[in-house]
XYZ file of C-alpha atoms in Angstrom:
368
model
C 78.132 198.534 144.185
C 76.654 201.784 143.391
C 73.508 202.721 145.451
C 71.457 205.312 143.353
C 70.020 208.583 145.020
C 66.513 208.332 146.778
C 64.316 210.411 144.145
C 61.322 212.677 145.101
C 58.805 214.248 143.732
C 59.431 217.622 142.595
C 58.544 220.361 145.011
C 57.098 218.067 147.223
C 59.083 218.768 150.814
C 56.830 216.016 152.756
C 58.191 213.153 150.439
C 61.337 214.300 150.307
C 62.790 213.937 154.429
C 66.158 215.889 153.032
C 64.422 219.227 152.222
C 64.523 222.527 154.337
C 60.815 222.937 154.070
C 60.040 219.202 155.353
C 62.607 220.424 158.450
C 61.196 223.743 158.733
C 57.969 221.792 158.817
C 58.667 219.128 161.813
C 60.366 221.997 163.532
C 57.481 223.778 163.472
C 55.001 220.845 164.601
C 57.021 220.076 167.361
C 54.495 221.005 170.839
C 57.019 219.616 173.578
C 59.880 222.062 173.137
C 59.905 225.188 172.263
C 62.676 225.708 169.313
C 63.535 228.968 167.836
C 66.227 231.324 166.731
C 67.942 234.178 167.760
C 69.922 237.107 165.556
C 73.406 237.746 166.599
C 71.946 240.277 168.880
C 69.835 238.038 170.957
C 66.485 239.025 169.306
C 63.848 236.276 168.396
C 63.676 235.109 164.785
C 61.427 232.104 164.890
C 58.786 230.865 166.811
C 57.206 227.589 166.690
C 53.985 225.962 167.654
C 56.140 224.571 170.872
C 57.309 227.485 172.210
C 53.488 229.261 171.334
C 52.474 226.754 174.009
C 55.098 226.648 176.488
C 55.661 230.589 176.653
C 52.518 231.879 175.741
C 53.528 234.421 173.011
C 52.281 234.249 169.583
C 54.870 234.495 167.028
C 53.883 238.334 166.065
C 53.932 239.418 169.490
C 57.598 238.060 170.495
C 59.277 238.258 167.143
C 61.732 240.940 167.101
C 62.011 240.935 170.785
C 64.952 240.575 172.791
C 64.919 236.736 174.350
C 65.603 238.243 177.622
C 62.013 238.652 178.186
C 62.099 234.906 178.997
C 63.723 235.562 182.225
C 63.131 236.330 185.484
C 64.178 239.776 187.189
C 66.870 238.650 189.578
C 68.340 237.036 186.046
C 68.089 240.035 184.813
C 69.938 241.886 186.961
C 72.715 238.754 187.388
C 72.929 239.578 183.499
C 72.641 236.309 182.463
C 71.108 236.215 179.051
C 73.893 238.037 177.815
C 76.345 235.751 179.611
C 74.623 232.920 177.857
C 75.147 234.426 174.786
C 78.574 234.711 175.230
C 79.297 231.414 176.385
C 77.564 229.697 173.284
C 79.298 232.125 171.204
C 82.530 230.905 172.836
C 82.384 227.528 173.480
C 79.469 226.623 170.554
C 76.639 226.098 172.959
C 75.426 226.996 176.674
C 72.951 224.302 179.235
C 70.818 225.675 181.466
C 68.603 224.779 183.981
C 65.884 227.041 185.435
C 63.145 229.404 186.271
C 61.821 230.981 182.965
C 59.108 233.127 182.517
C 55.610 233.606 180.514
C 53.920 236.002 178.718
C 51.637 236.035 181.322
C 53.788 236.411 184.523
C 54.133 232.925 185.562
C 57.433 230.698 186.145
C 57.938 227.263 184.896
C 61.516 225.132 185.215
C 62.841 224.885 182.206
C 65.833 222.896 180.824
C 67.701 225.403 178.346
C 70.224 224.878 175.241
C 71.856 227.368 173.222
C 73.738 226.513 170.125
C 75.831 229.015 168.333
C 74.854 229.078 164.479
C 78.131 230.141 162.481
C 78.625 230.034 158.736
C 81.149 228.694 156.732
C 83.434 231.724 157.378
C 83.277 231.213 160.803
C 80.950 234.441 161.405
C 78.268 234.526 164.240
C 74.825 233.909 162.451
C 72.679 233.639 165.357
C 71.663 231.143 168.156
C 69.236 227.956 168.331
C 67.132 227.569 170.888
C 65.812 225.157 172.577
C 63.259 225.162 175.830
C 61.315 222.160 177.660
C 59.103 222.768 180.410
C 60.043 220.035 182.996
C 58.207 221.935 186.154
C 55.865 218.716 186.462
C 59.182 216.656 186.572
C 59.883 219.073 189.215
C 56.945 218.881 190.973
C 56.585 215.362 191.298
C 60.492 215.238 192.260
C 59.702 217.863 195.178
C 56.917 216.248 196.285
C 58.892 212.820 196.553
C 61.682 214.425 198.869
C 58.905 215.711 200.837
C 57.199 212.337 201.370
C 60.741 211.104 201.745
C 61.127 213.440 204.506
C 58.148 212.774 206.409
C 58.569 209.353 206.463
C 62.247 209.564 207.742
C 60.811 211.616 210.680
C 58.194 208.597 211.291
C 60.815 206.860 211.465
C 62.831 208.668 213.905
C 59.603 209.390 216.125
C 58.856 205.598 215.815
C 62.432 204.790 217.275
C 61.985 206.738 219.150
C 58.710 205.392 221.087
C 60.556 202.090 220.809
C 63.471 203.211 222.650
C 60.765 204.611 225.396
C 59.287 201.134 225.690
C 62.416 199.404 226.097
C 64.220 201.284 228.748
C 60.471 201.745 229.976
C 60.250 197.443 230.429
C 64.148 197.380 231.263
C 63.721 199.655 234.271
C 60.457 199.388 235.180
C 58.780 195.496 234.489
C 62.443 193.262 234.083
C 63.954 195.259 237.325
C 60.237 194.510 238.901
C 60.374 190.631 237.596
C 63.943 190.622 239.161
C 62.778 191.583 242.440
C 60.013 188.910 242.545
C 62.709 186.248 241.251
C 64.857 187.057 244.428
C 62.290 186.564 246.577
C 61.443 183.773 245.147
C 64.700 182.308 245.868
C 64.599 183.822 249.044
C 61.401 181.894 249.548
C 63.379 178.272 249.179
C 65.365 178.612 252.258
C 62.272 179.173 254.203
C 59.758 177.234 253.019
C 59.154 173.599 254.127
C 60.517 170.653 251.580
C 57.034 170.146 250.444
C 56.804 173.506 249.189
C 60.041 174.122 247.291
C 58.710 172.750 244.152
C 56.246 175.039 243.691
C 58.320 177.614 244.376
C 60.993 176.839 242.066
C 58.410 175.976 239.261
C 56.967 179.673 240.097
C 60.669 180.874 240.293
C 61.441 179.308 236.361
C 58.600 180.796 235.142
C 59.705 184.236 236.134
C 63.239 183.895 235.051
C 61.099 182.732 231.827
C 59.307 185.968 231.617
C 62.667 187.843 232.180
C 64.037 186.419 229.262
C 61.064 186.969 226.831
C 61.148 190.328 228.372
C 64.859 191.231 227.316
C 64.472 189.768 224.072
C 61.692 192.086 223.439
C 64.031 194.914 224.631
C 66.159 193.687 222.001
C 64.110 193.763 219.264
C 62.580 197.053 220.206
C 65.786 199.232 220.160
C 69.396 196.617 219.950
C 71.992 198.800 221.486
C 74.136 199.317 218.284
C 71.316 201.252 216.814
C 71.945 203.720 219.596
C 75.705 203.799 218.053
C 75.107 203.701 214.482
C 76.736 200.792 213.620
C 74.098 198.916 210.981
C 77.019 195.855 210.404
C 76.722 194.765 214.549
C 73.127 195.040 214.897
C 72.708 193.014 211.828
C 75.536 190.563 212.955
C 73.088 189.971 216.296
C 70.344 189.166 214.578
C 72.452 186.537 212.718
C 73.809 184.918 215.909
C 70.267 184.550 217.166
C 70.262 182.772 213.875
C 73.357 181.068 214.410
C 72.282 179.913 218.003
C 69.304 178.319 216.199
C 71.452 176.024 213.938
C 71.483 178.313 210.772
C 74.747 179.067 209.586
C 74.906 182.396 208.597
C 77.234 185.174 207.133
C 78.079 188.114 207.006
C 80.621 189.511 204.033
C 80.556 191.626 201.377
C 80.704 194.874 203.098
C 81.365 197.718 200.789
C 80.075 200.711 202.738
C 81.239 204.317 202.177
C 80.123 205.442 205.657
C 77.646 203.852 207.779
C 74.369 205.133 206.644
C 72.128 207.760 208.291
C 70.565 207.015 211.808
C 67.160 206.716 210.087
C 68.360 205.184 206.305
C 69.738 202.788 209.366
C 66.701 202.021 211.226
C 64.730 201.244 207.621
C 67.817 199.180 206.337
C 67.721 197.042 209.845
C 64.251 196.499 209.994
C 64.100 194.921 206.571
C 66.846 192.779 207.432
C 65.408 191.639 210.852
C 61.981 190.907 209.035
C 63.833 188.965 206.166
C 65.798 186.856 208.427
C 62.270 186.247 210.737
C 61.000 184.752 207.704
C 64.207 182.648 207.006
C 63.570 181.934 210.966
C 59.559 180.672 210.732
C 59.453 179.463 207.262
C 62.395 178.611 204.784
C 63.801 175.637 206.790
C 67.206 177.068 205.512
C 70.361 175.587 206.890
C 72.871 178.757 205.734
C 71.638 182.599 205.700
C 73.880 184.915 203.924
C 73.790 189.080 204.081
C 75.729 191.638 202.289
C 75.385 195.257 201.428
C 77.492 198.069 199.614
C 77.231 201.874 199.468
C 75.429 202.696 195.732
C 73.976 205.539 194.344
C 73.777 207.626 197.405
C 72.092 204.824 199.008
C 72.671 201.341 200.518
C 72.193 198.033 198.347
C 71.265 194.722 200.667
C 70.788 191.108 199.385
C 69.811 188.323 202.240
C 70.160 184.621 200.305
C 69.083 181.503 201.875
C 69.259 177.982 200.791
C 65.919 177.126 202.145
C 63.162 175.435 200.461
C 62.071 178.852 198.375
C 58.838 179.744 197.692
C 56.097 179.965 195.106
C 54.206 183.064 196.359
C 56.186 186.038 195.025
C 53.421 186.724 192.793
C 50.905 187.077 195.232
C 53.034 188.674 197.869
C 53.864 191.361 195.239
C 50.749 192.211 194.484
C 49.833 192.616 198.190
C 47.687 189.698 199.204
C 47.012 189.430 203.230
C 48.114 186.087 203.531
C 52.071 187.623 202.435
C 51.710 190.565 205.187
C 55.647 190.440 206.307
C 56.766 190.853 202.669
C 54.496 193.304 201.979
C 55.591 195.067 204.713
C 59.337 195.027 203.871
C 58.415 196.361 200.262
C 56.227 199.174 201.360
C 58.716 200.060 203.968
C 61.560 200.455 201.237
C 59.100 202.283 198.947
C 57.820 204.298 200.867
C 61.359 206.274 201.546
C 61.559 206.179 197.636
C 64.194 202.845 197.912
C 62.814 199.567 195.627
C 62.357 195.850 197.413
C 62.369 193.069 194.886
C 61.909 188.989 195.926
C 63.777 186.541 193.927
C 62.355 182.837 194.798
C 62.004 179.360 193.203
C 60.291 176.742 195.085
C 63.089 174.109 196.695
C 65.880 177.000 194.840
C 66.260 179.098 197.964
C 65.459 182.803 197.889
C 67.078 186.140 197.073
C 65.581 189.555 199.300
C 67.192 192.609 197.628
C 66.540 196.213 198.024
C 67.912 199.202 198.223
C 67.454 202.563 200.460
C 68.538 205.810 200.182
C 70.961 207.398 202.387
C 68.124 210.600 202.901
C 65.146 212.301 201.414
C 67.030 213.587 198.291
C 68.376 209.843 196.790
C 67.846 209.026 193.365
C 65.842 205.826 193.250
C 67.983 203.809 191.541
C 70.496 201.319 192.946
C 70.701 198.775 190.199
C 67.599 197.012 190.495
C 67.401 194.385 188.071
C-alpha cells in the first residue's frame, strides 16, 4: 500500500512540521532551556528566547562572543570550556553539571549538553548547546538534606533524653522500689500473723510497680539500640507479642548493613507503634515483619491478619481520632522516607514505609 506524502502549503513553515523555518521557529520559542550554537571556535552563533532569559544577554550583545563567558573564574582557570569542547568534538557530545554564570554576575546550577555538529564529510561544523537552569531543583534538594539533618539530630537528642530517663528510673526509682520490696519481705518475719496479709498485698503491689517500671525502661531505650542491632530490638517487641498469644515473624531480612544509629531509632519506632496497634486493636492472631536494604535506605512491611480497618482515609488525611498513624507517617516524612497503610476491613492490614539510611537519601524506595 502506498501512503502518499503529507502536502503543505507553499512557503508556509507553520503548516508544514518538516521545514527548517518551523524548527528554527520552536527552537526559538522555547523559554525553559537555553539552546544555541557555537562555531568551531567556541564562539556563539545563536541565541534564543531561552537562553535571553536564563543568561541574561540579548542576542546582539553575546553573539560573536566566546561561550566561555558562561563560566565561572575558577572554571576558567581549570580550562574547562575548552576541555568541553574537546570532549564533544571527540566523543560527539559532553554532560555537565554546574555553576554557570549571568550577564549580570550571578550563578545559577545548570545542567549542560554539548553536541558536536559535523557534516557529511565528517568536518567539525560547530557545537549545540543546550542549558537548563535547575538551581530551584537545587534549592529545594538542599533545603531537604538540611531538614533531613535536623531532624536526625532530634532524633539523636531525643534518644538521647530517653536513655537519661531510663538509666535515671533503673538506678534511681526501680533500685529505690527494690529496697522497699526487701523490707517488705523483711517485714513478714516480724510482723504478727494478722498482719502478713497486708504486708504481702503491699509487697505485690511493689513488685507490680517494679515491673511496669522496667517495661517502661524498655520501651524508653531496649538495650540493642545501644548496639545497633535494628533485627533484635524488633525481634523483642515481637516476643512481647508472642507472649501475648500473637504469633509473629520475623523473615525476610535483606539488609546491606544495619542502618545508621538514628535511620535505626526512626525505623524501630515505627515498628514498635505498628505492632502497638496490632497489640490494642486488630485482634490479629499472626504478625509478620520484614525489611531489605533499597535505595540507600531501608524498606519495612508489618502484615497482620487481624480484622483490618476502614479508616485509612481519614487517618491519611490526619484526623485526631487516627493520632498513632499519623504519627508513624509524619515520623517517616519528616526524614524525607514515605509511610503508606494498606487495609480492608476483616482483610488484615499492610504498614509499609521506607527510611533513608541519612540526610542525603533519595526518596524513593518503591512505593507503590
Amino acid at each position: 500500500m502506498n501512503v502518499p506524502e503529507p502536502e503543505f502549503p507553499e512557503n508556509d513553515p507553520l503548516s508544514n512540521p518538516y521545514s527548517g523555518d518551523s524548527f528554527r521557529l520552536f527552537v526559538q520559542s522555547v523559554q525553559d532551556y537555553a539552546i544555541f550554537m557555537l562555531d568551531p571556535q567556541g564562539n556563539v552563533a545563536t541565541w534564543n528566547t531561552g537562553a535571553e532569559r536564563i543568561k541574561g544577554y540579548r542576542a546582539n550583545e553575546i553573539i560573536g562572543k566566546h561561550f566561555s563567558v558562561f563560566y565561572p573564574p575558577e572554571d576558567l582557570r581549570a580550562g574547562k570550556p575548552a576541555h568541553e569542547l574537546e570532549v564533544a568534538a571527540e566523543v560527539g557530545r559532553f554532560e555537565d553539571e554546574g555553576w554557570r554564570v549571568r550577564q549580570d554576575g550571578s550563578r545559577f546550577w545548570a545542567v549542560v549538553v554539548i553536541t558536536a555538529l559535523f557534516d557529511e564529510r565528517g568536518r567539525l561544523r560547530g557545537y549545540g548547546k543546550v542549558t537548563r537552569d535547575v538551581s530551584e531543583r537545587v534549592r529545594a534538594e538542599s533545603e531537604l538534606v538540611e531538614r533531613r539533618r535536623l531532624f536526625f539530630h532530634l532524633v539523636e537528642a531525643q534518644e538521647a533524653e530517653r536513655r537519661r530517663i531510663a538509666w535515671d528510673v533503673h538506678d534511681d526509682s526501680i533500685q529505690a522500689m527494690a529496697a522497699v520490696s526487701m523490707r517488705l519481705q523483711l517485714l513478714t518475719t516480724q510482723l504478727p500473723a494478722e498482719h502478713l496479709p497486708a504486708v504481702r498485698a503491699l509487697d505485690t503491689a511493689v513488685a507490680e510497680t517494679i515491673g511496669r517500671l522496667r517495661d517502661l525502661v524498655l520501651r524508653l531505650r531496649p538495650p540493642t539500640l545501644d548496639e545497633r542491632d535494628l533485627a533484635e530490638a524488633v525481634g523483642a517487641h515481637l516476643r512481647q507479642l508472642a507472649a501475648q498469644g500473637i504469633e509473629t515473624q520475623l523473615d525476610d531480612i535483606e539488609l546491606a548493613a544495619d542502618p545508621p544509629p538514628e535511620a535505626s531509632v526512626t525505623i524501630f519506632r515505627i515498628i514498635g507503634e505498628a505492632l502497638a496497634n496490632v497489640q490494642k486493636h486488630a485482634r490479629a492472631s499472626r504478625a509478620r515483619v520484614r525489611f531489605r536494604s533499597i535505595d540507600r535506605g531501608t524498606l519495612v512491611e508489618i502484615t497482620d491478619d487481624g480484622v483490618g480497618t476502614d479508616v485509612v482515609a481519614d487517618a491519611l488525611s490526619g484526623a485526631d481520632t487516627h493520632f498513632g498513624l499519623q504519627a508513624m507517617r509524619e515520623r517517616a516524612e519528616a526524614v524525607g522516607g514515605w509511610w503508606e497503610l494498606i487495609s480492608d476491613p476483616g482483610e488484615g492490614a499492610l504498614v509499609r514505609f521506607w527510611i533513608p539510611d541519612g540526610p542525603g537519601g533519595p526518596a524513593s524506595g518503591e512505593q507503590s
